[in-house]
GROMACS .gro file of C-alpha atoms in nm:
model
  291
    1UNK     CA    1   0.183  -0.880  -0.327
    2UNK     CA    2   0.269  -0.569  -0.126
    3UNK     CA    3   0.631  -0.577  -0.014
    4UNK     CA    4   0.944  -0.369   0.043
    5UNK     CA    5   1.225  -0.393  -0.208
    6UNK     CA    6   1.488  -0.276   0.040
    7UNK     CA    7   1.855  -0.242  -0.048
    8UNK     CA    8   1.926  -0.611  -0.100
    9UNK     CA    9   1.900  -0.738  -0.460
   10UNK     CA   10   1.574  -0.914  -0.550
   11UNK     CA   11   1.473  -1.094  -0.865
   12UNK     CA   12   1.335  -0.854  -1.127
   13UNK     CA   13   1.221  -0.854  -1.486
   14UNK     CA   14   1.407  -0.652  -1.751
   15UNK     CA   15   1.412  -0.634  -2.127
   16UNK     CA   16   1.707  -0.876  -2.117
   17UNK     CA   17   1.537  -1.136  -1.894
   18UNK     CA   18   1.181  -1.099  -2.028
   19UNK     CA   19   1.196  -1.394  -2.267
   20UNK     CA   20   1.339  -1.628  -2.003
   21UNK     CA   21   1.096  -1.509  -1.737
   22UNK     CA   22   0.802  -1.589  -1.964
   23UNK     CA   23   0.927  -1.946  -1.987
   24UNK     CA   24   1.007  -2.004  -1.620
   25UNK     CA   25   1.138  -1.838  -1.307
   26UNK     CA   26   1.361  -2.073  -1.104
   27UNK     CA   27   1.240  -2.117  -0.746
   28UNK     CA   28   1.593  -2.082  -0.609
   29UNK     CA   29   1.635  -1.722  -0.730
   30UNK     CA   30   1.317  -1.598  -0.562
   31UNK     CA   31   1.343  -1.405  -0.237
   32UNK     CA   32   1.209  -1.547   0.088
   33UNK     CA   33   0.915  -1.307   0.076
   34UNK     CA   34   0.825  -1.409  -0.279
   35UNK     CA   35   0.849  -1.781  -0.197
   36UNK     CA   36   0.627  -1.756   0.108
   37UNK     CA   37   0.376  -1.538  -0.075
   38UNK     CA   38   0.354  -1.802  -0.349
   39UNK     CA   39   0.303  -2.074  -0.085
   40UNK     CA   40   0.014  -1.874   0.062
   41UNK     CA   41  -0.132  -1.817  -0.285
   42UNK     CA   42  -0.133  -2.191  -0.359
   43UNK     CA   43  -0.267  -2.272  -0.011
   44UNK     CA   44  -0.562  -2.040  -0.077
   45UNK     CA   45  -0.632  -2.234  -0.397
   46UNK     CA   46  -0.517  -1.968  -0.642
   47UNK     CA   47  -0.269  -2.003  -0.928
   48UNK     CA   48  -0.157  -1.648  -1.004
   49UNK     CA   49   0.011  -1.370  -0.811
   50UNK     CA   50   0.106  -1.019  -0.923
   51UNK     CA   51   0.448  -0.895  -0.803
   52UNK     CA   52   0.565  -0.553  -0.916
   53UNK     CA   53   0.936  -0.634  -0.960
   54UNK     CA   54   0.844  -0.918  -1.197
   55UNK     CA   55   0.534  -0.781  -1.367
   56UNK     CA   56   0.682  -0.438  -1.446
   57UNK     CA   57   0.978  -0.436  -1.685
   58UNK     CA   58   1.226  -0.251  -1.469
   59UNK     CA   59   1.445  -0.093  -1.737
   60UNK     CA   60   1.157   0.005  -1.964
   61UNK     CA   61   1.059   0.369  -1.906
   62UNK     CA   62   0.730   0.330  -2.093
   63UNK     CA   63   0.634   0.032  -1.878
   64UNK     CA   64   0.711   0.231  -1.562
   65UNK     CA   65   0.491   0.515  -1.686
   66UNK     CA   66   0.201   0.293  -1.786
   67UNK     CA   67   0.188   0.018  -1.523
   68UNK     CA   68   0.143   0.241  -1.215
   69UNK     CA   69  -0.171   0.381  -1.379
   70UNK     CA   70  -0.320   0.031  -1.372
   71UNK     CA   71  -0.274  -0.025  -0.998
   72UNK     CA   72  -0.641   0.043  -0.936
   73UNK     CA   73  -0.730  -0.244  -1.170
   74UNK     CA   74  -0.463  -0.482  -1.037
   75UNK     CA   75  -0.544  -0.437  -0.669
   76UNK     CA   76  -0.912  -0.353  -0.705
   77UNK     CA   77  -0.988  -0.670  -0.902
   78UNK     CA   78  -0.778  -0.903  -0.688
   79UNK     CA   79  -0.927  -1.183  -0.479
   80UNK     CA   80  -0.692  -1.095  -0.196
   81UNK     CA   81  -0.377  -0.887  -0.157
   82UNK     CA   82  -0.093  -1.034   0.049
   83UNK     CA   83   0.121  -0.789   0.245
   84UNK     CA   84   0.452  -0.831   0.427
   85UNK     CA   85   0.465  -0.519   0.649
   86UNK     CA   86   0.734  -0.655   0.883
   87UNK     CA   87   0.995  -0.716   0.612
   88UNK     CA   88   1.228  -0.436   0.507
   89UNK     CA   89   1.351  -0.640   0.209
   90UNK     CA   90   1.308  -0.976   0.039
   91UNK     CA   91   1.490  -1.161   0.318
   92UNK     CA   92   1.221  -1.088   0.579
   93UNK     CA   93   0.954  -1.315   0.440
   94UNK     CA   94   0.589  -1.335   0.535
   95UNK     CA   95   0.576  -1.600   0.805
   96UNK     CA   96   0.632  -1.537   1.176
   97UNK     CA   97   0.950  -1.704   1.296
   98UNK     CA   98   0.997  -1.546   1.639
   99UNK     CA   99   0.658  -1.602   1.793
  100UNK     CA  100   0.764  -1.564   2.155
  101UNK     CA  101   0.549  -1.712   2.430
  102UNK     CA  102   0.614  -1.593   2.785
  103UNK     CA  103   0.523  -1.835   3.067
  104UNK     CA  104   0.407  -1.655   3.379
  105UNK     CA  105   0.313  -1.791   3.724
  106UNK     CA  106   0.102  -1.567   3.940
  107UNK     CA  107   0.260  -1.528   4.288
  108UNK     CA  108  -0.072  -1.595   4.462
  109UNK     CA  109  -0.152  -1.919   4.283
  110UNK     CA  110   0.002  -2.231   4.134
  111UNK     CA  111  -0.139  -2.156   3.791
  112UNK     CA  112   0.102  -2.097   3.504
  113UNK     CA  113  -0.027  -1.915   3.200
  114UNK     CA  114   0.124  -1.868   2.856
  115UNK     CA  115   0.121  -1.509   2.736
  116UNK     CA  116   0.178  -1.405   2.378
  117UNK     CA  117   0.420  -1.112   2.390
  118UNK     CA  118   0.235  -0.848   2.190
  119UNK     CA  119   0.202  -0.480   2.268
  120UNK     CA  120  -0.071  -0.341   2.044
  121UNK     CA  121  -0.269  -0.383   1.724
  122UNK     CA  122  -0.205  -0.031   1.602
  123UNK     CA  123  -0.050   0.037   1.265
  124UNK     CA  124  -0.257  -0.168   1.022
  125UNK     CA  125  -0.478   0.119   0.918
  126UNK     CA  126  -0.357   0.245   0.581
  127UNK     CA  127  -0.326   0.590   0.743
  128UNK     CA  128  -0.149   0.493   1.065
  129UNK     CA  129   0.120   0.734   1.181
  130UNK     CA  130   0.492   0.661   1.180
  131UNK     CA  131   0.491   0.601   1.557
  132UNK     CA  132   0.266   0.301   1.506
  133UNK     CA  133   0.454   0.163   1.206
  134UNK     CA  134   0.813   0.148   1.334
  135UNK     CA  135   0.811  -0.230   1.304
  136UNK     CA  136   0.629  -0.220   0.969
  137UNK     CA  137   0.865  -0.083   0.699
  138UNK     CA  138   0.609  -0.150   0.428
  139UNK     CA  139   0.391   0.131   0.559
  140UNK     CA  140   0.666   0.386   0.496
  141UNK     CA  141   0.620   0.342   0.119
  142UNK     CA  142   0.396   0.590  -0.063
  143UNK     CA  143   0.257   0.316  -0.285
  144UNK     CA  144   0.094   0.144   0.012
  145UNK     CA  145  -0.165   0.422   0.039
  146UNK     CA  146  -0.343   0.358  -0.294
  147UNK     CA  147  -0.273  -0.017  -0.265
  148UNK     CA  148  -0.456  -0.036   0.067
  149UNK     CA  149  -0.747   0.171  -0.062
  150UNK     CA  150  -0.787  -0.023  -0.388
  151UNK     CA  151  -0.766  -0.372  -0.243
  152UNK     CA  152  -1.101  -0.526  -0.141
  153UNK     CA  153  -0.919  -0.763   0.095
  154UNK     CA  154  -0.570  -0.754   0.245
  155UNK     CA  155  -0.398  -1.029   0.444
  156UNK     CA  156  -0.115  -0.880   0.650
  157UNK     CA  157   0.172  -1.099   0.772
  158UNK     CA  158   0.303  -0.891   1.062
  159UNK     CA  159   0.591  -0.952   1.301
  160UNK     CA  160   0.357  -1.068   1.579
  161UNK     CA  161   0.038  -1.186   1.413
  162UNK     CA  162  -0.173  -1.202   1.100
  163UNK     CA  163  -0.429  -0.928   1.030
  164UNK     CA  164  -0.710  -0.924   0.776
  165UNK     CA  165  -0.871  -0.611   0.634
  166UNK     CA  166  -1.166  -0.580   0.400
  167UNK     CA  167  -1.379  -0.282   0.302
  168UNK     CA  168  -1.571  -0.280   0.629
  169UNK     CA  169  -1.358  -0.430   0.906
  170UNK     CA  170  -1.011  -0.504   1.036
  171UNK     CA  171  -0.951  -0.818   1.245
  172UNK     CA  172  -0.655  -1.003   1.392
  173UNK     CA  173  -0.528  -1.353   1.462
  174UNK     CA  174  -0.640  -1.327   1.826
  175UNK     CA  175  -0.993  -1.352   1.681
  176UNK     CA  176  -1.106  -1.021   1.822
  177UNK     CA  177  -1.264  -0.786   1.571
  178UNK     CA  178  -1.077  -0.472   1.660
  179UNK     CA  179  -1.238  -0.231   1.420
  180UNK     CA  180  -1.582  -0.265   1.264
  181UNK     CA  181  -1.660   0.031   1.041
  182UNK     CA  182  -2.014   0.163   1.074
  183UNK     CA  183  -1.958   0.528   0.983
  184UNK     CA  184  -1.749   0.747   0.758
  185UNK     CA  185  -1.472   0.788   1.014
  186UNK     CA  186  -1.193   0.589   0.850
  187UNK     CA  187  -0.995   0.667   0.535
  188UNK     CA  188  -1.074   0.336   0.367
  189UNK     CA  189  -1.448   0.371   0.412
  190UNK     CA  190  -1.425   0.735   0.305
  191UNK     CA  191  -1.258   0.621  -0.017
  192UNK     CA  192  -1.520   0.349  -0.071
  193UNK     CA  193  -1.801   0.600  -0.026
  194UNK     CA  194  -1.633   0.837  -0.270
  195UNK     CA  195  -1.598   0.550  -0.518
  196UNK     CA  196  -1.969   0.473  -0.483
  197UNK     CA  197  -2.062   0.844  -0.497
  198UNK     CA  198  -2.210   0.844  -0.148
  199UNK     CA  199  -2.028   1.150  -0.011
  200UNK     CA  200  -2.124   1.516   0.002
  201UNK     CA  201  -1.882   1.756  -0.179
  202UNK     CA  202  -1.715   1.871   0.143
  203UNK     CA  203  -1.664   1.509   0.248
  204UNK     CA  204  -1.507   1.427  -0.088
  205UNK     CA  205  -1.267   1.717  -0.042
  206UNK     CA  206  -1.171   1.596   0.307
  207UNK     CA  207  -1.124   1.239   0.185
  208UNK     CA  208  -0.885   1.348  -0.092
  209UNK     CA  209  -0.695   1.575   0.148
  210UNK     CA  210  -0.644   1.284   0.389
  211UNK     CA  211  -0.510   1.066   0.110
  212UNK     CA  212  -0.263   1.325  -0.019
  213UNK     CA  213  -0.147   1.413   0.332
  214UNK     CA  214  -0.043   1.053   0.392
  215UNK     CA  215   0.085   0.984   0.042
  216UNK     CA  216   0.317   1.285   0.037
  217UNK     CA  217   0.490   1.189   0.362
  218UNK     CA  218   0.603   0.848   0.237
  219UNK     CA  219   0.881   0.728   0.011
  220UNK     CA  220   0.846   0.641  -0.357
  221UNK     CA  221   1.052   0.364  -0.516
  222UNK     CA  222   1.070   0.573  -0.834
  223UNK     CA  223   1.042   0.943  -0.752
  224UNK     CA  224   0.921   1.041  -1.099
  225UNK     CA  225   0.609   0.828  -1.046
  226UNK     CA  226   0.467   1.071  -0.790
  227UNK     CA  227   0.157   1.137  -1.007
  228UNK     CA  228   0.124   0.817  -1.216
  229UNK     CA  229   0.107   0.614  -0.895
  230UNK     CA  230  -0.197   0.821  -0.795
  231UNK     CA  231  -0.379   0.796  -1.126
  232UNK     CA  232  -0.611   0.516  -1.015
  233UNK     CA  233  -0.725   0.724  -0.720
  234UNK     CA  234  -0.765   1.028  -0.943
  235UNK     CA  235  -1.010   0.832  -1.159
  236UNK     CA  236  -1.220   0.763  -0.850
  237UNK     CA  237  -1.242   1.131  -0.760
  238UNK     CA  238  -1.315   1.265  -1.109
  239UNK     CA  239  -1.669   1.404  -1.141
  240UNK     CA  240  -1.705   1.423  -0.764
  241UNK     CA  241  -1.721   1.801  -0.749
  242UNK     CA  242  -1.348   1.876  -0.724
  243UNK     CA  243  -1.302   2.008  -1.078
  244UNK     CA  244  -1.017   1.911  -1.310
  245UNK     CA  245  -0.693   1.757  -1.189
  246UNK     CA  246  -0.386   1.966  -1.273
  247UNK     CA  247  -0.034   1.870  -1.161
  248UNK     CA  248  -0.138   1.732  -0.824
  249UNK     CA  249  -0.423   1.968  -0.733
  250UNK     CA  250  -0.790   2.012  -0.823
  251UNK     CA  251  -0.910   2.329  -0.996
  252UNK     CA  252  -1.214   2.383  -0.774
  253UNK     CA  253  -1.112   2.539  -0.442
  254UNK     CA  254  -0.769   2.598  -0.595
  255UNK     CA  255  -0.661   2.854  -0.330
  256UNK     CA  256  -0.728   2.592  -0.062
  257UNK     CA  257  -0.517   2.327  -0.239
  258UNK     CA  258  -0.230   2.575  -0.274
  259UNK     CA  259  -0.218   2.656   0.097
  260UNK     CA  260   0.012   2.375   0.197
  261UNK     CA  261   0.344   2.357   0.375
  262UNK     CA  262   0.607   2.091   0.432
  263UNK     CA  263   0.591   1.923   0.773
  264UNK     CA  264   0.966   1.859   0.771
  265UNK     CA  265   1.273   2.009   0.600
  266UNK     CA  266   1.338   1.855   0.260
  267UNK     CA  267   1.627   1.877   0.019
  268UNK     CA  268   1.575   2.091  -0.289
  269UNK     CA  269   1.486   1.899  -0.602
  270UNK     CA  270   1.624   1.980  -0.943
  271UNK     CA  271   1.486   1.662  -1.090
  272UNK     CA  272   1.186   1.638  -1.322
  273UNK     CA  273   0.929   1.456  -1.110
  274UNK     CA  274   0.593   1.532  -1.271
  275UNK     CA  275   0.520   1.309  -1.568
  276UNK     CA  276   0.262   1.383  -1.834
  277UNK     CA  277  -0.025   1.139  -1.800
  278UNK     CA  278  -0.384   1.113  -1.916
  279UNK     CA  279  -0.669   0.997  -1.696
  280UNK     CA  280  -0.967   1.037  -1.924
  281UNK     CA  281  -1.030   1.373  -2.086
  282UNK     CA  282  -1.055   1.562  -1.759
  283UNK     CA  283  -0.687   1.546  -1.660
  284UNK     CA  284  -0.474   1.827  -1.794
  285UNK     CA  285  -0.136   1.733  -1.938
  286UNK     CA  286   0.134   1.927  -1.758
  287UNK     CA  287   0.501   1.904  -1.852
  288UNK     CA  288   0.830   2.052  -1.738
  289UNK     CA  289   0.715   2.091  -1.380
  290UNK     CA  290   0.964   2.050  -1.096
  291UNK     CA  291   0.897   2.083  -0.726
   0.00000   0.00000   0.00000
């Protein structure tokens, strides 16, 4: 499940509750989003769902360091990923409750038509800009970038309609296939081609740059997970001609990776945000780095 935690309390798993959670999780304590996601899971004929607040032990630092590294496995091996982009917290849910229909009579005829009040389909691309995601708080989270790239299939429960995305197309409830990918012109297909080693070196470089550009503009639930949350993507790009991965940049074309600037003013950080992690033998362990 891809969802926003928000500021309202949601059910979590901690070292204190772990034993009880393994026995049972009362339905009444689940958020609206969790309940509706479970209903969808059962309706699709599946028994299990992975939810980060429950499957990561929230007060266990080691679990927080290790579990984000497995996101590629969790999402990449899923049958389908459910997403609640319209909900800013657990109260928003997945299902559409305000599906407004406008009845309109043309002045030159007696015919009345029912119009679904919907402005556009934009925003469901994992790299959509903020202008197109104002009504989709989920897409302001940094974690949604690797989640969208890893997942072979995503079912989005938006504020106006349901959207479905797989590795080659994006379609909507109105039954029109809005985007059918036939070339390497979308981030998701670029990632898939990198994963399958189908890109030229310069295309691999561009694909990684696109990912980092989007990832760095979004919010992290836990700021210190800035690199662990990317580790699954890093594995994909190892041995693709970018060199070794060191503290957020690749060693080949290092001058290029260092020529970056912030697109907006940011507050100075005095916090340690770069954790030591190991992604195979090619990733260099860097400690005591602050940005």
